[in-house]
Amino acid sequence: GILPSDTLYVYATNHCAFYHRAYWTLRSCGHDPALVKLVQGSLDEWKECGGKLEEGQLAEEDERLFRMSDLGWEEKTPTYQVMSDNEDVVVVDMDQVLDIVNQKDTADAVIVDARSAGRFVGTAPEPRPGLRGGHMPGALNVPFTDLLDADDKTKFRPMDEVRDIFIKAGISPDASNRKVVCSCGSGVTAAALAIGLEECGLRNKEDITIFDGSWIEWGSSDSTPIVTD
């Protein structure tokens, strides 16, 4: 039921810190970025402010209800088409990140890791079995939770504070300096960094990418370089 002309509001339940990826994906993969909005505040806050909610199961005849098995989508022409002129690179792969790491200070991009400080330096265990601890050589650490309101993870901190956090971590305020690759554990919370970088004005949207494989891919390989300092 989503059309390219629809304005989309992305929201989450209280303390959900992962909905940034849904917002980032919609904006980056074709829907007009001006028509995708990230709601600051949770569904609980909406209820507390008197906002209405729909509850219960959809009726069988409700046009919003669909089942993939009933769509016959293999034989249909999609009615939703994303923007065909969107040529921005929004994700990078392992080979591209390896190039950045190997080029060191001469690379045109810097890697920023959204994991906790303990996981970044290898003193805290990875939540997924089989992954090595530590970080990519040359990477900077900005735990994504540092950018969010301490009492409500569905809100960013004031953008001047977000900007200061990035600068203190090593991101140059000179936007022409280097592009930024955002990484995390699985490619999800890196989106909070990507959004924060753009919203605080440190980088333009086209200068920010996400390493989709993130630490699951990097930390599970025996051949990738890892440091723990």
PDB file of C-alpha atoms in Angstrom, residues 8 11 13 19 27 52 60 67 131 136 143 146 170 173 180 182 186 188-189 198 213 216 222:
ATOM      1  CA  LEU A   8       6.337   8.060   5.375  1.00  0.00           C
ATOM      2  CA  TYR A  11       8.488   5.514  14.507  1.00  0.00           C
ATOM      3  CA  THR A  13       8.104   1.700  20.591  1.00  0.00           C
ATOM      4  CA  TYR A  19      14.424   1.954  13.841  1.00  0.00           C
ATOM      5  CA  ARG A  27      15.652   7.348   2.145  1.00  0.00           C
ATOM      6  CA  LYS A  52      -5.057   7.790  18.680  1.00  0.00           C
ATOM      7  CA  GLU A  60     -10.198 -10.122   6.187  1.00  0.00           C
ATOM      8  CA  ARG A  67      -0.475 -12.195   2.246  1.00  0.00           C
ATOM      9  CA  LEU A 131      33.673 -13.173  16.246  1.00  0.00           C
ATOM     10  CA  MET A 136      39.517  -2.081  12.139  1.00  0.00           C
ATOM     11  CA  PRO A 143      28.932   4.353  20.345  1.00  0.00           C
ATOM     12  CA  ASP A 146      26.031   8.333  22.924  1.00  0.00           C
ATOM     13  CA  GLY A 170      38.053  12.608  15.443  1.00  0.00           C
ATOM     14  CA  PRO A 173      34.370  19.564  10.869  1.00  0.00           C
ATOM     15  CA  VAL A 180      32.591   8.665   6.387  1.00  0.00           C
ATOM     16  CA  CYS A 182      29.616   3.903   9.310  1.00  0.00           C
ATOM     17  CA  SER A 186      25.461  -6.021  11.934  1.00  0.00           C
ATOM     18  CA  VAL A 188      21.776  -1.767  11.788  1.00  0.00           C
ATOM     19  CA  THR A 189      22.839   0.729  14.471  1.00  0.00           C
ATOM     20  CA  GLU A 198      23.883  14.387   8.286  1.00  0.00           C
ATOM     21  CA  GLY A 213      28.601  -6.493   6.541  1.00  0.00           C
ATOM     22  CA  ILE A 216      29.798  -9.765  11.585  1.00  0.00           C
ATOM     23  CA  ASP A 222      40.654 -14.866   9.625  1.00  0.00           C
TER      24      ASP A 222
END
